XYZ file of C-alpha atoms in Angstrom:
603
model
C 53.669 -39.123 -8.470
C 50.311 -40.025 -9.993
C 49.474 -36.358 -10.559
C 52.800 -35.746 -12.316
C 52.299 -38.807 -14.500
C 48.807 -37.727 -15.549
C 50.053 -34.190 -16.265
C 52.740 -35.693 -18.515
C 50.062 -37.688 -20.356
C 48.081 -34.475 -20.924
C 51.194 -32.670 -22.175
C 51.751 -35.486 -24.693
C 48.263 -35.177 -26.227
C 48.211 -33.882 -29.823
C 47.136 -30.354 -30.672
C 43.338 -30.055 -30.273
C 41.158 -29.548 -33.320
C 37.507 -28.890 -33.989
C 35.115 -26.377 -32.468
C 36.272 -27.092 -28.898
C 39.972 -26.608 -29.630
C 40.183 -23.359 -27.661
C 38.728 -24.962 -24.521
C 40.947 -28.032 -24.947
C 44.038 -25.956 -25.652
C 43.497 -23.683 -22.656
C 42.900 -26.599 -20.279
C 45.968 -28.520 -21.497
C 48.137 -25.394 -21.335
C 47.142 -24.638 -17.750
C 47.913 -28.225 -16.715
C 51.334 -28.030 -18.392
C 52.070 -24.873 -16.420
C 51.520 -26.828 -13.191
C 54.564 -28.998 -14.002
C 56.940 -27.107 -11.627
C 54.424 -27.568 -8.793
C 54.181 -31.299 -9.497
C 57.940 -31.617 -9.072
C 57.162 -31.311 -5.354
C 56.299 -34.775 -3.964
C 53.580 -33.350 -1.670
C 51.761 -31.873 -4.660
C 52.240 -34.891 -6.894
C 50.963 -37.190 -4.131
C 47.751 -35.164 -3.619
C 44.831 -37.556 -4.311
C 42.445 -34.671 -5.036
C 44.799 -33.106 -7.577
C 45.541 -36.475 -9.192
C 41.805 -37.219 -9.501
C 41.165 -33.750 -10.965
C 43.952 -34.126 -13.530
C 42.668 -37.576 -14.472
C 39.249 -36.037 -15.085
C 40.917 -33.410 -17.289
C 42.862 -36.057 -19.216
C 39.757 -38.200 -19.753
C 37.764 -35.184 -20.963
C 40.501 -34.103 -23.387
C 40.844 -37.640 -24.719
C 37.088 -38.011 -25.150
C 36.952 -34.770 -27.151
C 40.017 -35.790 -29.172
C 38.484 -39.146 -30.142
C 34.880 -37.959 -30.332
C 32.772 -36.879 -33.271
C 33.321 -33.229 -34.181
C 29.908 -32.999 -35.806
C 28.254 -34.264 -32.611
C 30.360 -31.945 -30.459
C 29.327 -28.936 -32.533
C 25.625 -29.811 -32.394
C 23.946 -32.008 -29.796
C 26.935 -32.532 -27.516
C 28.124 -28.926 -27.175
C 26.205 -27.844 -24.067
C 27.058 -30.985 -22.119
C 30.749 -30.697 -22.993
C 30.843 -27.041 -21.964
C 29.459 -28.050 -18.570
C 32.108 -30.780 -18.322
C 34.908 -28.302 -19.047
C 33.572 -25.935 -16.389
C 33.315 -28.818 -13.899
C 36.866 -30.041 -14.590
C 38.313 -26.543 -14.252
C 36.403 -26.209 -10.980
C 37.665 -29.592 -9.765
C 41.302 -28.616 -10.401
C 40.712 -25.238 -8.737
C 39.236 -26.977 -5.667
C 42.235 -29.342 -5.493
C 44.614 -26.380 -5.649
C 42.535 -24.601 -2.973
C 43.273 -27.510 -0.611
C 46.980 -27.649 -1.481
C 49.209 -25.433 0.726
C 51.663 -24.811 -2.102
C 52.680 -21.449 -0.633
C 54.372 -23.430 2.144
C 56.245 -25.743 -0.236
C 59.991 -25.493 -0.669
C 59.750 -23.955 -4.152
C 61.416 -20.933 -5.784
C 59.524 -17.664 -5.563
C 58.876 -17.452 -9.303
C 57.406 -20.976 -9.274
C 55.098 -19.961 -6.418
C 53.973 -16.949 -8.473
C 53.444 -19.034 -11.595
C 51.321 -21.575 -9.722
C 49.270 -18.786 -8.098
C 48.636 -17.264 -11.530
C 47.558 -20.589 -13.042
C 45.395 -21.227 -9.947
C 43.549 -17.958 -10.609
C 43.142 -18.912 -14.278
C 41.458 -22.190 -13.296
C 39.174 -20.240 -10.962
C 38.131 -17.859 -13.740
C 37.658 -20.720 -16.200
C 35.380 -22.525 -13.743
C 33.132 -19.508 -13.240
C 33.381 -17.779 -16.607
C 30.396 -18.015 -18.903
C 31.097 -20.216 -21.895
C 32.126 -18.580 -25.156
C 29.112 -17.795 -27.296
C 28.721 -20.329 -30.106
C 29.680 -19.486 -33.674
C 26.361 -18.158 -35.001
C 27.300 -18.682 -38.643
C 28.354 -22.286 -37.990
C 25.151 -22.941 -36.029
C 23.025 -21.688 -38.945
C 25.050 -23.666 -41.480
C 24.786 -26.882 -39.450
C 21.041 -26.454 -38.873
C 20.534 -26.048 -42.620
C 22.836 -28.953 -43.552
C 21.336 -31.354 -40.991
C 17.836 -30.629 -42.303
C 18.850 -32.460 -45.507
C 18.068 -29.415 -47.616
C 20.130 -28.787 -50.782
C 23.453 -27.208 -49.760
C 25.624 -24.861 -51.728
C 29.301 -25.953 -51.910
C 30.310 -22.749 -50.108
C 28.180 -23.722 -47.080
C 29.718 -27.213 -46.886
C 33.184 -25.717 -47.259
C 32.521 -23.358 -44.341
C 31.378 -26.278 -42.157
C 34.364 -28.362 -43.225
C 36.791 -25.568 -42.319
C 35.126 -24.714 -38.993
C 35.066 -28.372 -37.904
C 38.547 -28.940 -39.366
C 37.309 -31.891 -41.386
C 39.276 -31.029 -44.509
C 41.122 -34.201 -45.514
C 40.152 -37.777 -46.162
C 41.976 -39.012 -43.002
C 39.873 -36.465 -41.056
C 36.726 -37.896 -42.611
C 37.721 -41.480 -41.843
C 38.409 -40.598 -38.221
C 35.052 -38.795 -37.955
C 33.248 -41.795 -39.419
C 34.877 -44.114 -36.869
C 33.997 -41.688 -34.047
C 30.321 -41.638 -35.040
C 30.272 -45.436 -35.285
C 31.888 -45.939 -31.870
C 29.542 -43.388 -30.306
C 26.547 -45.398 -31.453
C 28.025 -48.665 -30.164
C 29.001 -47.261 -26.767
C 25.580 -45.732 -26.194
C 23.705 -48.885 -27.210
C 21.815 -46.934 -29.852
C 21.617 -43.457 -31.247
C 22.976 -40.851 -28.770
C 20.252 -38.238 -28.489
C 19.024 -39.417 -31.884
C 20.073 -37.833 -35.164
C 22.924 -40.163 -36.146
C 21.425 -40.661 -39.597
C 21.413 -36.915 -40.155
C 25.014 -36.589 -38.915
C 26.151 -39.492 -41.094
C 24.413 -37.939 -44.097
C 26.161 -34.638 -43.422
C 29.507 -36.414 -43.142
C 28.944 -38.035 -46.552
C 28.247 -34.650 -48.115
C 31.335 -33.169 -46.491
C 33.371 -36.091 -47.895
C 32.021 -35.424 -51.394
C 32.838 -31.748 -50.997
C 36.419 -32.508 -49.911
C 36.933 -34.986 -52.763
C 35.926 -32.379 -55.341
C 38.225 -29.785 -53.780
C 41.317 -32.013 -53.344
C 42.710 -31.407 -56.872
C 42.477 -27.640 -56.440
C 44.076 -27.832 -53.027
C 46.883 -29.983 -54.404
C 47.438 -27.483 -57.204
C 48.004 -24.809 -54.591
C 50.225 -27.132 -52.569
C 47.679 -27.195 -49.754
C 49.358 -24.026 -48.482
C 46.362 -22.318 -46.938
C 45.243 -25.504 -45.163
C 48.679 -26.168 -43.672
C 48.969 -22.582 -42.481
C 45.542 -22.782 -40.908
C 46.481 -25.982 -39.038
C 49.754 -24.512 -37.830
C 48.224 -21.339 -36.416
C 47.694 -21.831 -32.681
C 44.974 -20.034 -30.765
C 46.359 -17.300 -28.515
C 45.054 -17.774 -24.943
C 42.894 -14.863 -23.779
C 45.153 -14.292 -20.764
C 48.062 -13.569 -23.133
C 46.249 -10.888 -25.147
C 46.422 -7.194 -24.288
C 42.879 -5.992 -23.396
C 43.485 -2.855 -25.507
C 45.027 -4.219 -28.707
C 43.827 -7.845 -28.327
C 47.268 -8.872 -29.609
C 49.793 -11.216 -27.977
C 51.668 -9.247 -25.320
C 55.453 -8.873 -25.605
C 56.071 -6.664 -22.572
C 53.161 -7.099 -20.119
C 52.957 -4.560 -17.304
C 50.615 -4.172 -14.326
C 48.812 -0.904 -13.536
C 47.604 0.149 -10.101
C 44.171 -1.470 -10.628
C 45.879 -4.871 -10.915
C 45.115 -5.303 -14.641
C 47.850 -6.257 -17.122
C 48.407 -4.551 -20.485
C 51.019 -4.376 -23.223
C 53.420 -1.602 -22.161
C 53.218 0.413 -25.383
C 49.384 0.302 -25.436
C 48.813 1.394 -21.851
C 51.527 4.033 -22.162
C 49.710 5.579 -25.132
C 46.500 5.513 -23.065
C 48.182 7.331 -20.193
C 49.984 9.780 -22.496
C 46.586 10.747 -23.911
C 45.614 12.085 -20.493
C 43.487 9.167 -19.249
C 43.533 8.567 -15.463
C 41.456 5.377 -15.358
C 42.023 1.691 -16.030
C 40.756 0.921 -19.576
C 39.237 -2.415 -18.555
C 37.693 -1.661 -15.160
C 37.238 2.115 -15.565
C 38.485 2.506 -11.984
C 40.637 5.564 -11.204
C 44.365 4.794 -11.185
C 46.033 5.724 -7.891
C 49.338 6.175 -9.739
C 50.695 5.759 -13.266
C 53.692 3.549 -12.499
C 53.928 0.425 -14.664
C 55.193 -2.761 -12.986
C 56.620 -5.491 -15.259
C 54.616 -8.725 -15.045
C 57.598 -11.096 -15.180
C 55.555 -14.210 -14.401
C 53.120 -13.656 -17.276
C 55.981 -12.711 -19.601
C 57.681 -16.009 -18.759
C 54.461 -17.968 -19.402
C 54.004 -16.237 -22.774
C 57.610 -17.067 -23.690
C 57.023 -20.745 -22.777
C 53.843 -20.822 -24.852
C 55.584 -19.205 -27.844
C 58.445 -21.694 -27.657
C 56.038 -24.644 -27.447
C 54.126 -23.385 -30.507
C 57.128 -22.338 -32.594
C 56.256 -18.641 -32.456
C 58.955 -15.965 -32.457
C 57.919 -12.679 -30.896
C 59.022 -9.596 -32.876
C 61.893 -7.644 -31.380
C 60.708 -4.985 -28.993
C 62.997 -1.962 -28.974
C 61.526 -0.821 -25.706
C 62.934 -3.945 -24.117
C 66.508 -3.429 -25.249
C 67.435 -1.832 -21.937
C 66.349 -5.040 -20.180
C 68.962 -7.274 -21.844
C 71.387 -6.876 -18.981
C 68.634 -7.609 -16.497
C 68.360 -11.162 -17.795
C 71.891 -11.788 -16.645
C 71.573 -9.904 -13.360
C 71.425 -11.602 -9.988
C 71.345 -10.701 -6.321
C 75.154 -10.508 -6.432
C 77.269 -8.385 -8.779
C 80.243 -9.889 -10.572
C 82.655 -9.038 -7.760
C 80.333 -10.664 -5.225
C 80.149 -13.874 -7.254
C 83.938 -13.970 -7.658
C 84.277 -13.603 -3.894
C 81.856 -16.475 -3.323
C 83.797 -18.737 -5.678
C 87.034 -17.855 -3.874
C 85.490 -18.794 -0.530
C 84.259 -22.118 -1.956
C 87.853 -22.907 -2.961
C 89.192 -21.869 0.440
C 91.041 -24.369 2.611
C 89.160 -22.919 5.578
C 86.210 -25.185 6.328
C 84.188 -22.375 7.940
C 84.585 -20.261 4.784
C 83.475 -23.170 2.598
C 80.449 -23.876 4.768
C 79.327 -20.231 4.817
C 79.787 -19.794 1.044
C 77.916 -23.015 0.248
C 75.098 -21.868 2.556
C 74.855 -18.511 0.759
C 74.728 -20.192 -2.651
C 72.068 -22.592 -1.365
C 69.831 -19.617 -0.468
C 70.657 -17.585 -3.579
C 69.928 -20.527 -5.893
C 66.569 -21.034 -4.211
C 65.522 -17.424 -4.748
C 65.168 -16.952 -8.503
C 66.141 -18.163 -11.964
C 68.599 -15.324 -12.650
C 70.604 -16.329 -9.603
C 70.697 -19.941 -10.784
C 71.994 -18.882 -14.202
C 74.650 -16.509 -12.874
C 75.876 -18.866 -10.140
C 76.370 -21.641 -12.695
C 78.110 -19.310 -15.141
C 80.456 -18.204 -12.363
C 81.723 -21.815 -12.094
C 80.076 -22.860 -8.830
C 78.852 -26.307 -9.904
C 82.217 -28.180 -9.973
C 83.192 -26.535 -6.667
C 79.929 -27.621 -5.020
C 80.362 -31.147 -6.381
C 83.776 -31.293 -4.687
C 82.172 -30.238 -1.394
C 79.862 -33.255 -1.507
C 82.826 -35.204 -0.148
C 83.380 -32.762 2.722
C 83.925 -34.269 6.159
C 81.768 -31.497 7.626
C 78.091 -32.641 7.609
C 76.704 -29.118 7.386
C 78.900 -28.212 4.415
C 77.762 -31.400 2.702
C 74.102 -30.526 3.363
C 74.570 -27.025 1.927
C 76.372 -28.358 -1.153
C 73.821 -31.020 -2.082
C 70.906 -28.630 -1.450
C 72.576 -25.899 -3.525
C 72.920 -28.401 -6.386
C 69.268 -29.336 -5.957
C 68.232 -25.678 -6.271
C 70.554 -25.091 -9.241
C 69.172 -28.189 -11.011
C 65.743 -26.568 -11.240
C 67.110 -24.611 -14.226
C 67.141 -27.067 -17.131
C 70.481 -25.926 -18.571
C 72.211 -26.616 -15.250
C 71.244 -30.313 -15.177
C 73.791 -31.213 -17.852
C 76.518 -29.188 -16.113
C 75.880 -31.042 -12.845
C 76.005 -34.458 -14.525
C 79.091 -33.492 -16.564
C 80.859 -32.553 -13.308
C 80.621 -36.224 -12.245
C 78.162 -35.303 -9.506
C 75.937 -38.405 -9.630
C 78.315 -40.866 -7.898
C 79.003 -38.322 -5.157
C 75.290 -37.549 -4.699
C 74.686 -41.311 -4.364
C 77.413 -41.442 -1.704
C 75.675 -38.617 0.223
C 72.452 -40.605 -0.110
C 74.184 -43.562 1.545
C 76.131 -41.875 4.352
C 74.943 -38.298 4.848
C 72.745 -36.788 7.526
C 68.988 -37.245 7.171
C 68.605 -33.749 5.654
C 71.448 -34.411 3.213
C 69.972 -37.812 2.247
C 66.534 -36.268 1.655
C 67.936 -33.529 -0.562
C 70.203 -35.981 -2.365
C 67.109 -38.039 -3.241
C 65.327 -34.899 -4.439
C 68.366 -33.925 -6.527
C 68.475 -37.328 -8.197
C 64.773 -36.989 -8.989
C 65.377 -33.554 -10.528
C 68.259 -34.838 -12.654
C 66.321 -37.965 -13.694
C 63.788 -35.826 -15.559
C 66.313 -36.110 -18.425
C 65.853 -39.650 -19.772
C 69.528 -40.509 -20.304
C 70.219 -39.546 -16.696
C 67.843 -42.283 -15.515
C 70.280 -44.850 -16.879
C 73.323 -43.112 -15.371
C 71.728 -42.728 -11.936
C 70.595 -46.350 -11.821
C 74.022 -47.597 -12.910
C 75.651 -45.495 -10.182
C 73.921 -47.619 -7.535
C 71.242 -45.147 -6.440
C 68.385 -47.652 -6.124
C 69.452 -49.514 -2.921
C 70.120 -46.359 -0.826
C 66.850 -44.864 -2.110
C 65.069 -47.997 -0.877
C 66.811 -47.602 2.487
C 65.563 -44.004 2.705
C 62.097 -45.200 1.680
C 62.098 -47.549 4.683
C 63.897 -45.640 7.447
C 63.750 -41.984 6.417
C 61.705 -39.150 7.836
C 58.187 -38.735 6.388
C 59.536 -36.199 3.915
C 62.547 -38.401 3.141
C 60.335 -41.401 2.410
C 58.259 -39.406 -0.056
C 61.378 -37.940 -1.722
C 62.749 -41.487 -2.093
C 59.462 -42.830 -3.489
C 59.275 -40.004 -6.032
C 62.849 -40.583 -7.176
C 62.390 -44.370 -7.436
C 59.187 -43.956 -9.435
C 60.849 -41.640 -11.947
C 63.900 -43.887 -12.271
C 61.716 -46.975 -12.803
C 60.274 -45.531 -15.979
C 63.486 -47.033 -17.416
C 63.131 -50.829 -17.588
C 66.636 -51.561 -16.305
C 65.950 -49.693 -13.090
C 62.813 -51.748 -12.494
C 64.990 -54.848 -12.475
C 67.470 -53.186 -10.104
C 64.656 -52.171 -7.725
C 63.181 -55.672 -7.689
C 66.593 -57.278 -7.086
C 67.242 -54.791 -4.257
C 64.143 -56.095 -2.475
C 61.834 -53.130 -2.823
C 58.661 -55.174 -3.258
C 58.715 -56.746 0.199
C 58.932 -53.269 1.717
C 56.103 -51.947 -0.478
C 53.903 -54.900 0.479
C 54.619 -54.147 4.147
C 53.304 -50.618 3.566
C 50.059 -52.165 2.245
C 49.709 -54.569 5.142
C 50.371 -51.807 7.687
C 48.921 -48.571 6.219
C 49.586 -46.589 9.425
C 52.983 -45.586 8.021
C 51.284 -43.182 5.642
C 52.965 -44.580 2.512
C 50.132 -46.608 0.999
C 49.636 -44.154 -1.905
C 53.296 -44.326 -2.878
C 53.472 -48.089 -2.366
C 50.556 -48.766 -4.705
C 51.884 -46.389 -7.355
C 55.291 -48.079 -7.315
C 53.795 -51.586 -7.289
C 51.634 -50.676 -10.285
C 54.698 -49.768 -12.349
C 56.766 -52.744 -11.098
C 53.959 -55.239 -11.734
C 54.441 -54.708 -15.454
C 57.927 -56.192 -15.198
C 58.172 -60.039 -15.277
C 60.591 -60.187 -12.332
C 58.472 -57.746 -10.365
C 55.282 -59.658 -11.108
C 56.872 -62.885 -9.888
C 57.996 -61.371 -6.576
C 54.614 -59.726 -5.974
C 52.926 -63.076 -6.622
C 55.111 -64.747 -3.978
C 54.169 -62.172 -1.324
C 50.492 -63.226 -0.993
C 49.164 -59.946 -2.403
C 45.440 -60.730 -2.642
C 44.237 -59.852 0.889
C 45.781 -56.344 1.007
C 44.843 -55.618 -2.617
C 41.224 -56.627 -1.974
C 41.124 -54.386 1.102
C 42.293 -51.415 -0.967
C 39.805 -52.158 -3.770
C 36.971 -52.297 -1.225
C 37.864 -49.310 0.969
C 40.674 -47.265 -0.625
C 40.676 -43.829 -2.222
C 39.710 -43.635 -5.927
C 43.337 -43.368 -6.997
C 44.467 -46.252 -4.770
C 41.613 -48.474 -5.946
C 42.683 -47.733 -9.518
C 46.303 -48.688 -8.839
C 45.262 -51.813 -6.932
C 43.080 -52.920 -9.855
C 45.982 -52.291 -12.253
C 48.255 -54.486 -10.119
C 45.584 -57.184 -9.919
C 45.138 -57.111 -13.699
C 48.904 -57.550 -14.236
C 48.906 -60.553 -11.908
C 45.780 -62.241 -13.261
C 46.364 -61.661 -16.976
C 49.360 -64.001 -17.050
C 48.631 -66.491 -14.260
C 45.514 -68.612 -13.884
C 46.503 -69.425 -10.290
C 46.247 -65.732 -9.405
C 42.714 -65.668 -10.812
C 41.843 -68.467 -8.405
C 43.522 -66.641 -5.532
C 41.631 -63.453 -6.348
C 38.289 -65.284 -6.418
C 39.114 -66.960 -3.120
C 39.799 -63.535 -1.606
C 36.322 -62.316 -2.625
C 37.405 -60.327 -5.663
C 34.250 -60.746 -7.748
C 31.941 -58.651 -5.588
C 34.598 -55.995 -5.012
C 35.400 -55.785 -8.727
C 31.722 -55.575 -9.726
C 31.313 -52.623 -7.376
C 34.533 -51.036 -8.708
C 33.377 -51.469 -12.309
C 30.388 -49.261 -11.458
C 31.872 -46.653 -9.101
C 35.614 -46.447 -9.850
C 37.570 -44.075 -12.048
C 37.416 -44.724 -15.792
C 40.710 -46.634 -15.708
C 39.631 -48.622 -12.637
C 36.353 -49.524 -14.326
C 38.215 -50.820 -17.382
C 40.624 -52.881 -15.282
C 37.852 -54.288 -13.101
C 35.768 -55.265 -16.137
C 38.778 -56.914 -17.781
C 39.551 -58.977 -14.665
C 35.912 -60.055 -14.346
C 36.012 -61.153 -17.991
C 39.141 -63.227 -17.267
C 37.297 -64.892 -14.385
C 34.322 -65.634 -16.622
C 36.542 -67.149 -19.300
C 38.301 -69.255 -16.661
C 34.960 -70.638 -15.474
C 33.898 -71.522 -19.041
C 37.215 -73.188 -19.905
C-alpha cells in the first residue's frame, strides 16, 4: 500500500524542467509503469520497494524545488550520483521481489520485466555528457565578465528560466538553499545570485517582443516532451511506431530494419553480431508502453500503413466469435455444470491477456457473470468473482461491471463466500475502487465491515487483500468514518501489540490514514497507543517508524494529554534518534513532535 501511494505521488508531480529534466522524466516514467505491479498487495507491501520509491520521490521533489542554476553548475555531479543510486535502489528492490510468481496477467509480467531492465541499465549507465555550450556559457557568466544578450538568452532557454514566475521561483530556491545549509552551499551564491539578476534583466527586455509574437515559440518549447531513449529506433533515432525484435534481441522500427535487411546486411546494426535469421518479431510490450507515453503527453503517432493489417488483431482473442457465442450460451444454461465450466474458462481467458478481456466483455459476459455471483454452487461463485476481477484489470470494463449492479453482489460474496471467493471479492473491490466515484458506492454498499472481518480471520493472502481494499476505500473521508464505526481500530491496535500475525506493516499504514480523522484519532487515543508506537519507533523498519511517527504527530498535535503520555513512554530519546536516522518524512514528524514537547514545557 505504501509503495502504491508513493508511486501515485510521483505520478502527480508536474512535468520536470531545467537541465535535469530528462533524468527526472525518465525516472518518473519508469515508476509510473510499475503501477500494474503495485496493484498486487505483495508488491505494494514490499518495504524495500516502498523505501526505494520514497527515495525517488524525495529526489524528484528536491530537483523540482531546487535552484536550476545550482543544479547546472556545482550540484550537477552530486545529483547525477543520486539518480544512479536511486535507480539502483529500485532495481535492487525489484531483484528481491518474486513478481514472476504473482497472480498477474502475462503482459503485465512482461511490462514489469522490461521496466526492471530499464532501471538496471539506468543504474549502471554512464551519465549523459554535459551540454558543452551551456557549461562554457555558465563559466563565462559566473565570472562576472560582460555578457552578450545572446549568451544570456541561451542560458535562460537551456535552464528554462524564461518568465518572471520562473525567476521568482529560482530566487526563492537559492534563498532556501542558503538557509537550509546554514551558509553558502559550496560557496558561490553571490555569483549565482548575480547571474540570476542578469537573466531577469534579459527576460524583462525580451518580454515585449515575446508578447508581440504571442509567446508561441516558448509555449511550443515547453509543450515538447523529451522522447525516452528506449522509445527511439537506434537507426533513425525517431520515436518508434512499430517496434520489432531481431534475432540479436535488439528492437528497431520495422521500416528501418527492413530497409537494412533489404540492402543485403546480415548483421545487427547496433551490436554488429551476425543475425541467425531475418524474422522480425513484434515487440508488443514496448509498443504498448510507447502508446501509454504518447497518450500521457498528448502526442498522436502518424498513421502507419504497414500496420493496417494489424487492425483486426487488436480485436482478436484466444476464442473466435463462434467460440465466444458458445461460452455465453453455456453461461446462460440452466445446467449448473455447464455454468461452472464456462465461468472457469472465462476466468482463465480473462487472466491471459488484454485482448481476451476486451472481447469477453464485448461478447456480453459481464452481466452473466454478475448473475452467477448469487449461484448456490461455491465453485461457480468463485469462478465468477475471479473472472470479474480479471476483467476489471482493463479500465473500460470497470464501468461495465459497476453498471451491471455487481457491487452489492460482490459484497455479499465477501460476507458469505468461501475463503477463495472472499479473497478475490476483496481484490475485485480494490480494483474497482481505483475509480474515485466507486469508492463512495462500495462504501455505501456495506463493504467495510466484511472487509474488516476478512482482515481479522482471513488467510494471510486474504488479510492483505482486505487491508489493501480498506486502505484504498479510506482515501474517501466517508469510508474512514465507516471503518472507525465498524471497529477497525481495535483490531489494528491488536496487530501492533502482537506483531507475530505478520500484519504490522498494514496496521500502521491504515492507522496513519485513520489518525487524520477526528473520530479515528479519538478511538486510537482511547486504546493506549503509546507503548506499541514507541516500540515501533525504536525497533521498526524505516517505513513502519515513519508511519508510527505520523500517527504520533496526529495524536500529539491536537491533545496536550497525549504529549504527556508520549513523554511518559520515553518518546523524547526515541524521537531524537529518529530525527537523525529516519526517512525524510519521519525526521520531519519527529522534529515537529519534539518541538511540541518543548513548547509544552515552556508554557
